[in-house]
PDB file of C-alpha atoms and ligand atoms in Angstrom:
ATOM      1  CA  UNK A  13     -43.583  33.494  -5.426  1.00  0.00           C
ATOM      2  CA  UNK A  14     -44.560  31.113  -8.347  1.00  0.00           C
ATOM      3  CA  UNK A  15     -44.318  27.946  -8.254  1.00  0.00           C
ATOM      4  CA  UNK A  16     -43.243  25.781 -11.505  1.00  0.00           C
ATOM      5  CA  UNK A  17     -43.718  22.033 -12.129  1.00  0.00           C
ATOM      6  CA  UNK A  18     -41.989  20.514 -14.583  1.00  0.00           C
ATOM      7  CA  UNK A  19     -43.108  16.930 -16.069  1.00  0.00           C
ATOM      8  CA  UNK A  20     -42.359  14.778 -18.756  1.00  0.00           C
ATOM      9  CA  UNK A  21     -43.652  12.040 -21.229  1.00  0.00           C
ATOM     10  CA  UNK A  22     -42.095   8.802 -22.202  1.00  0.00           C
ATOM     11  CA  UNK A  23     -43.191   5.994 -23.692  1.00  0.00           C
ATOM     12  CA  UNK A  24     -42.481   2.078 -22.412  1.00  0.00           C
ATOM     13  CA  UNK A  25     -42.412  -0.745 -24.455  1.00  0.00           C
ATOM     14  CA  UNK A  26     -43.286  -4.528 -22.880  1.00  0.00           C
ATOM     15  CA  UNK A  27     -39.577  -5.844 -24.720  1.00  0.00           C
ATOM     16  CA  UNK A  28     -37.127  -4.544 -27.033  1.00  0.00           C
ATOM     17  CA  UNK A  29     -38.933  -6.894 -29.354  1.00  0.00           C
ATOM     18  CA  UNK A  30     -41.773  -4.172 -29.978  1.00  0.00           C
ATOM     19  CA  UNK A  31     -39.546  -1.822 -30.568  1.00  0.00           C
ATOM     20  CA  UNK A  32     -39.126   0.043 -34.085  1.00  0.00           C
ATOM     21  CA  UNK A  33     -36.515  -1.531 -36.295  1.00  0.00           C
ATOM     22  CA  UNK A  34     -33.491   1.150 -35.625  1.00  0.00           C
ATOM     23  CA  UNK A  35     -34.298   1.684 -31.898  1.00  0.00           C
ATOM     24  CA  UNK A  36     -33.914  -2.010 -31.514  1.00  0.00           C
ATOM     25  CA  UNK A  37     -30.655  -2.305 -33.364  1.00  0.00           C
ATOM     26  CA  UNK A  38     -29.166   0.428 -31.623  1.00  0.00           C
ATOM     27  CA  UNK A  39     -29.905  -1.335 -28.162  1.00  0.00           C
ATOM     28  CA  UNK A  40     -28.695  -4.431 -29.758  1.00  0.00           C
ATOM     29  CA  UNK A  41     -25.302  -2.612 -30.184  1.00  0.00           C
ATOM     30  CA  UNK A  42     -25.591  -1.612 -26.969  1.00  0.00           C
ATOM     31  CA  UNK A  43     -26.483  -4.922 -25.404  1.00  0.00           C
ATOM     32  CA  UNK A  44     -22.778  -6.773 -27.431  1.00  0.00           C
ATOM     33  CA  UNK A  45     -21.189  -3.804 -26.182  1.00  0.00           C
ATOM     34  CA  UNK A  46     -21.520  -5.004 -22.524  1.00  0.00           C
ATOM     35  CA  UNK A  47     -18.845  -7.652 -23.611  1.00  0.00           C
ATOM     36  CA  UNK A  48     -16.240  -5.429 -23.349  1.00  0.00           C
ATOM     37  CA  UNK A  49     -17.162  -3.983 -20.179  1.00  0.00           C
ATOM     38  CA  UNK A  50     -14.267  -3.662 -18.036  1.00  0.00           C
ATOM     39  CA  UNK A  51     -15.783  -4.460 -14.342  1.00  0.00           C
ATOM     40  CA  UNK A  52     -14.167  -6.102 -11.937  1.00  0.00           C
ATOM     41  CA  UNK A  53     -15.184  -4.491  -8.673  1.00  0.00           C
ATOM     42  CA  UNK A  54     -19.174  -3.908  -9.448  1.00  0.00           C
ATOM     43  CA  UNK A  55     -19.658  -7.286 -11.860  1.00  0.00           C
ATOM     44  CA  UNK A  56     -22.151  -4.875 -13.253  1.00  0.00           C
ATOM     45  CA  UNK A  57     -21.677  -4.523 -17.804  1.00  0.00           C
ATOM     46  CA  UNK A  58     -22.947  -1.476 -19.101  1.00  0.00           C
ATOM     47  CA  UNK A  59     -23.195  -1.014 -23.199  1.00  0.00           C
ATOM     48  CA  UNK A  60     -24.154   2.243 -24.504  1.00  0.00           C
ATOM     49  CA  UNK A  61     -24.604   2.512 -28.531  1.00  0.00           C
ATOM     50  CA  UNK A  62     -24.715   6.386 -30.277  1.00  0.00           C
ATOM     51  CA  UNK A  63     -26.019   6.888 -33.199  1.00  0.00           C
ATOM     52  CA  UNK A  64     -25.062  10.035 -35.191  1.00  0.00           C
ATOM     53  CA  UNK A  65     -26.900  12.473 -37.487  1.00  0.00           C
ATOM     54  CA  UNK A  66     -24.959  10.076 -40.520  1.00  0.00           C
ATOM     55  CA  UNK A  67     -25.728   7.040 -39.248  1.00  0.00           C
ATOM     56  CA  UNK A  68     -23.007   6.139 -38.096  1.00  0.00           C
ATOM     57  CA  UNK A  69     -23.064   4.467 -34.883  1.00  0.00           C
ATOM     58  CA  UNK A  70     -20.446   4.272 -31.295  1.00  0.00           C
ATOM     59  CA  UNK A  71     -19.899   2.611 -28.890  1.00  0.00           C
ATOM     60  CA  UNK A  72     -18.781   1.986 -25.399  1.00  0.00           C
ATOM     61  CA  UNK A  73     -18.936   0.080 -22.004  1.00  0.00           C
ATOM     62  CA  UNK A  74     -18.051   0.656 -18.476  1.00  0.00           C
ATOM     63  CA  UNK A  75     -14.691   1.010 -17.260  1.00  0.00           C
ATOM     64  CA  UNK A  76     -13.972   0.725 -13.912  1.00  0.00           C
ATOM     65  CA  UNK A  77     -10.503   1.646 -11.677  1.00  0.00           C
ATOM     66  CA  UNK A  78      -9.334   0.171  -8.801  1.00  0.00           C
ATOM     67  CA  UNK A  79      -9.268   3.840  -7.468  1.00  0.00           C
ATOM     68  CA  UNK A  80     -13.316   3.536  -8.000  1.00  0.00           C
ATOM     69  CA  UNK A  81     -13.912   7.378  -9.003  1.00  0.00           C
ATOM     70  CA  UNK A  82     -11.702   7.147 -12.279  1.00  0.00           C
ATOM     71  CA  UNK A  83     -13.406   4.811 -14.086  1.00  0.00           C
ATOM     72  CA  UNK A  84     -15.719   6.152 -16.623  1.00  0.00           C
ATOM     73  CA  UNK A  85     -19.575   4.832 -17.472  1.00  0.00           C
ATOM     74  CA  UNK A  86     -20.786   3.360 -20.459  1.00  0.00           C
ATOM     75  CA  UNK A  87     -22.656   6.372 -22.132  1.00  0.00           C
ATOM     76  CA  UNK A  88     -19.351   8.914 -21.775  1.00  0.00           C
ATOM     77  CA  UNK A  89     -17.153   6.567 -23.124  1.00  0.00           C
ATOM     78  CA  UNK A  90     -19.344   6.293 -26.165  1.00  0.00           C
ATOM     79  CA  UNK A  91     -20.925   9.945 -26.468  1.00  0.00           C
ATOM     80  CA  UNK A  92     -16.865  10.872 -25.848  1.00  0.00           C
ATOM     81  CA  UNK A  93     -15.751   8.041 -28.767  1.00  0.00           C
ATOM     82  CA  UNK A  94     -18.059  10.099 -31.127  1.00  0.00           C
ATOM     83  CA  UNK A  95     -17.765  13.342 -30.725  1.00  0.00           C
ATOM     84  CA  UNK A  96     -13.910  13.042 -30.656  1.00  0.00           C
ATOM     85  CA  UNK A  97     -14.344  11.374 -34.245  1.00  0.00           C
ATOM     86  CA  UNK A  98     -17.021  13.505 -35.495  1.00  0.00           C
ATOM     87  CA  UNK A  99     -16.768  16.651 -33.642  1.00  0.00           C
ATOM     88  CA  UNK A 100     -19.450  18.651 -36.015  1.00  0.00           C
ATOM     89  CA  UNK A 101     -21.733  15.577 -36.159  1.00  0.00           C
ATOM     90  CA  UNK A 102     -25.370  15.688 -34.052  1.00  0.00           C
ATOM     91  CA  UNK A 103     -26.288  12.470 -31.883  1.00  0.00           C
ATOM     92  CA  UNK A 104     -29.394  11.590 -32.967  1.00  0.00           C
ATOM     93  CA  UNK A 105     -29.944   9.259 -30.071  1.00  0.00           C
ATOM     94  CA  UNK A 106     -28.526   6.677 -27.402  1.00  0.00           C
ATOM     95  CA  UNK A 107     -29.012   3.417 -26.164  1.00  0.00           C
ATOM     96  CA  UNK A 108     -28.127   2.278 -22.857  1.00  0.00           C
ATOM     97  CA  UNK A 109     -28.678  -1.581 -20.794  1.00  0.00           C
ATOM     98  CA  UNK A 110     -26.536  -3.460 -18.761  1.00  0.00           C
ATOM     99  CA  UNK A 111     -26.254  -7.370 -17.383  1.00  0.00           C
ATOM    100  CA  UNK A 112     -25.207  -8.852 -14.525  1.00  0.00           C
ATOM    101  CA  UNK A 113     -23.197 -11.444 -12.920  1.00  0.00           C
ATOM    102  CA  UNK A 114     -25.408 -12.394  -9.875  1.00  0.00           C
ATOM    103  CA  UNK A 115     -28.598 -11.207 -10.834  1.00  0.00           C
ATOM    104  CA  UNK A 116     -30.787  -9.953 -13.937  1.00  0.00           C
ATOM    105  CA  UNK A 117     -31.303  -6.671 -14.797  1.00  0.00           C
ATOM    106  CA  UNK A 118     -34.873  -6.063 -15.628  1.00  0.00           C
ATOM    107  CA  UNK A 119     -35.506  -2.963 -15.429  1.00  0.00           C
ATOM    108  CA  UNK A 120     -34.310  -0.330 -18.128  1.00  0.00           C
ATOM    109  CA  UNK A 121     -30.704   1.200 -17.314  1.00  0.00           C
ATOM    110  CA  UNK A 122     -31.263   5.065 -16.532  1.00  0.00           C
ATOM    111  CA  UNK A 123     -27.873   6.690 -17.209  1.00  0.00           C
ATOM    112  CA  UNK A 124     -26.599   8.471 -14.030  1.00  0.00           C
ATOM    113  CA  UNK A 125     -26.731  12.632 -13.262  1.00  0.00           C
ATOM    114  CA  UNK A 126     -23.162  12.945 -14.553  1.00  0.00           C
ATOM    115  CA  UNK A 127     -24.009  11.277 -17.888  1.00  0.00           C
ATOM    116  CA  UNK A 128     -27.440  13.456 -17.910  1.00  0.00           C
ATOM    117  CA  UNK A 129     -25.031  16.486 -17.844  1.00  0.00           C
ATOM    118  CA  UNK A 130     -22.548  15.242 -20.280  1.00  0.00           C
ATOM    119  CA  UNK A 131     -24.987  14.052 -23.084  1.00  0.00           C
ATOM    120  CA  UNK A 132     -27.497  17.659 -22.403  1.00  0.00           C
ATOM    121  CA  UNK A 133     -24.016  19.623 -23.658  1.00  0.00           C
ATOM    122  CA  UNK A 134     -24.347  18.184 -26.687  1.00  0.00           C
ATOM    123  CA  UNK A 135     -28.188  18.774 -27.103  1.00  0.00           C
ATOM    124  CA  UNK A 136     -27.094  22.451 -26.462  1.00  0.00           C
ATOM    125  CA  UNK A 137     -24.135  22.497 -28.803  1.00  0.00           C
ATOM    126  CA  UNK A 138     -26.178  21.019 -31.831  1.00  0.00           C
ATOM    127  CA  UNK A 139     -29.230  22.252 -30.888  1.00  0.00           C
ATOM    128  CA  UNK A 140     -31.146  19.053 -31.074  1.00  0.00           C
ATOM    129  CA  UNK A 141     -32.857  16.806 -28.617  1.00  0.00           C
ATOM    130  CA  UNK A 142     -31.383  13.244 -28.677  1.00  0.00           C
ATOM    131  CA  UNK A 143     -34.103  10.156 -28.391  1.00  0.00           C
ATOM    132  CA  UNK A 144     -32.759   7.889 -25.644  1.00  0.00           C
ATOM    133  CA  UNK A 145     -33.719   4.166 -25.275  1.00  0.00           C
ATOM    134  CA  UNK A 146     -33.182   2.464 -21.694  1.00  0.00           C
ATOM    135  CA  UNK A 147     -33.359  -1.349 -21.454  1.00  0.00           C
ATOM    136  CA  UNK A 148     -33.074  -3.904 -19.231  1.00  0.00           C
ATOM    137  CA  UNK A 149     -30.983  -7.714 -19.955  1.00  0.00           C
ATOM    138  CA  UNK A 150     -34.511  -8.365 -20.509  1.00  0.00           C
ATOM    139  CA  UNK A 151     -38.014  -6.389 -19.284  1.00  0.00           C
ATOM    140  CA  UNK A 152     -39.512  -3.184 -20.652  1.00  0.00           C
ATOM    141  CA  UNK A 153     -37.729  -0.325 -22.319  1.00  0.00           C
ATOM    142  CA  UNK A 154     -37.947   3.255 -22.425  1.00  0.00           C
ATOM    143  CA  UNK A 155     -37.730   5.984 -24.733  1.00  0.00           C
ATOM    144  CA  UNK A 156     -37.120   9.144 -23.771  1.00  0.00           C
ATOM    145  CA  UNK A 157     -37.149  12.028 -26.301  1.00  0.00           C
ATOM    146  CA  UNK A 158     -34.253  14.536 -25.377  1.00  0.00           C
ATOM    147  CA  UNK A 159     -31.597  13.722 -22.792  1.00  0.00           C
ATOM    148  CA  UNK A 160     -32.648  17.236 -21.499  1.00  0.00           C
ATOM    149  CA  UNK A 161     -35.940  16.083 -20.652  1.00  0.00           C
ATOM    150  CA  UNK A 162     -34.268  14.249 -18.158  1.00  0.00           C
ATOM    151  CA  UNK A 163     -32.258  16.154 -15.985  1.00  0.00           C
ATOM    152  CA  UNK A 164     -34.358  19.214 -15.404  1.00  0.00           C
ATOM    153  CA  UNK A 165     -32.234  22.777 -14.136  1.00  0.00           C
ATOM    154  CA  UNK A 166     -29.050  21.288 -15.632  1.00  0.00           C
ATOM    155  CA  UNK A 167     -25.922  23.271 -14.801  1.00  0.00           C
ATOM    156  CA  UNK A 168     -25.832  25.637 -18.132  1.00  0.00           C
ATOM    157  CA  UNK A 169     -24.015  28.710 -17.851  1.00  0.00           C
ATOM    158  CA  UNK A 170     -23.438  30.536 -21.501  1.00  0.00           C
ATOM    159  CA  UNK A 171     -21.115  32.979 -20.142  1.00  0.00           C
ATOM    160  CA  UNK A 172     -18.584  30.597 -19.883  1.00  0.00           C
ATOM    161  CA  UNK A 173     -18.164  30.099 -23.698  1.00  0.00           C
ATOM    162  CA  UNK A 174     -16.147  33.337 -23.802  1.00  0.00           C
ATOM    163  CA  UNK A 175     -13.656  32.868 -26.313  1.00  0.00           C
ATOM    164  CA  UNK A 176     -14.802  33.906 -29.767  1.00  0.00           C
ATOM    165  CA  UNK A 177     -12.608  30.875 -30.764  1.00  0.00           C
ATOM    166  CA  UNK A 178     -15.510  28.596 -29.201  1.00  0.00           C
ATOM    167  CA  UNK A 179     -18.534  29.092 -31.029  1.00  0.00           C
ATOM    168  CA  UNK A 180     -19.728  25.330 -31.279  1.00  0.00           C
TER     169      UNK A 180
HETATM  170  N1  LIG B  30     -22.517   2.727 -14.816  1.00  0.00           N
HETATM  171  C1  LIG B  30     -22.583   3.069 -16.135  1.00  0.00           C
HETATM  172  O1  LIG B  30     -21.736   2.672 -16.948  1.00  0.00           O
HETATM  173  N2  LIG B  30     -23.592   3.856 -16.530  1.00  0.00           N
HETATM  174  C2  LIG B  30     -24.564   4.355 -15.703  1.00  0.00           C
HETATM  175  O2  LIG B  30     -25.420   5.108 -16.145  1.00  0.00           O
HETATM  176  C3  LIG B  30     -24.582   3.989 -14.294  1.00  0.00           C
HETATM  177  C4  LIG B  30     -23.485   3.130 -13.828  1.00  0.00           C
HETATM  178  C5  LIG B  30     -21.425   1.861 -14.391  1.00  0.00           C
HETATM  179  C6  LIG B  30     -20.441   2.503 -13.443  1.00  0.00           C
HETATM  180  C7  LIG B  30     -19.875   1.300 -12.738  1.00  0.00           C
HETATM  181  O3  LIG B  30     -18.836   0.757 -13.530  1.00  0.00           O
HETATM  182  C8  LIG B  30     -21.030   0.308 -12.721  1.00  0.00           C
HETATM  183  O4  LIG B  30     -21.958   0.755 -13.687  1.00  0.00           O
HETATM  184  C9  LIG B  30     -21.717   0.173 -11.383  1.00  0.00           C
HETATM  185  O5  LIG B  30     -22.112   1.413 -10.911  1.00  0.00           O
END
């Protein structure tokens, strides 16, 4: 028997006001992008903002469904905006935060297992680790490097990319 512990590093930041120049643009997206949140049922407005290898940036916001399960978060909707644009384009990273109706959200937004999974299939497809930056409506905010980092034992399974036709 061995027994393996796995850890990681990140760094917090008091505001998004120390952060560096493109980290805090890129949450900035995300932050406008709450606007056009579609949530009725939780009152809850997540933005996520992507940016890509180019520059280029996406975005998206929660959409919810009155049959609650198929409504989509914030981060798919944007990761899924951009790589159905850019399909050969790496993310270079993501920003994620979220208001409130009824209270404040002051602690950073941590994107949920099924988003971990999503976003880590890219990371494997391009082969590159994409910084991720969690804030608040206000309070501290994190940075992550690699999506990966944070969902240890992810469900990867090469064998199922059988098809010679899907080598990306
Ligand atoms: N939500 C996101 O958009 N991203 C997350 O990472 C967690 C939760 C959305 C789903 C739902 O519309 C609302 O927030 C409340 O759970």
């Amino acid at each position: 028997m061995k027994e393996i512990t796995h850890s990681f590093t990140y760094q917090t930041y008091i505001s998004a006001a120390e952060l560096a120049i493109a980290d805090r643009e890129l949450l900035e997206r995300a932050h406008e992008t709450t606007y056009s949140s579609y949530a009725p049922y939780s009152n809850y407005h997540v933005g996520a903002a992507v940016r890509l290898a180019n520059g280029m940036i996406f975005t998206g916001s929660n959409q919810e469904n009155m049959a609650f399960p198929a409504g989509l978060c914030a981060e798919r909707v944007a990761v899924f905006a951009a790589a159905s644009a850019f399909p050969e384009v790496p993310f270079a990273a993501i920003a994620v935060t979220a208001r409130a109706e009824s209270f404040e959200v002051s602690d950073p937004v941590s994107p949920c297992g099924m988003c971990r999974q999503a976003i880590v299939e890219y990371e494997l497809k391009f082969g590159n680790k994409i910084r991720v930056i969690l804030g608040g409506n206000s309070g501290p905010v994190y940075i992550i490097q690699g999506m990966g980092t944070l969902l240890p034992l992810a469900f990867i399974e090469k064998g199922l990319k059988k098809s010679p036709k899907h080598k990306s």
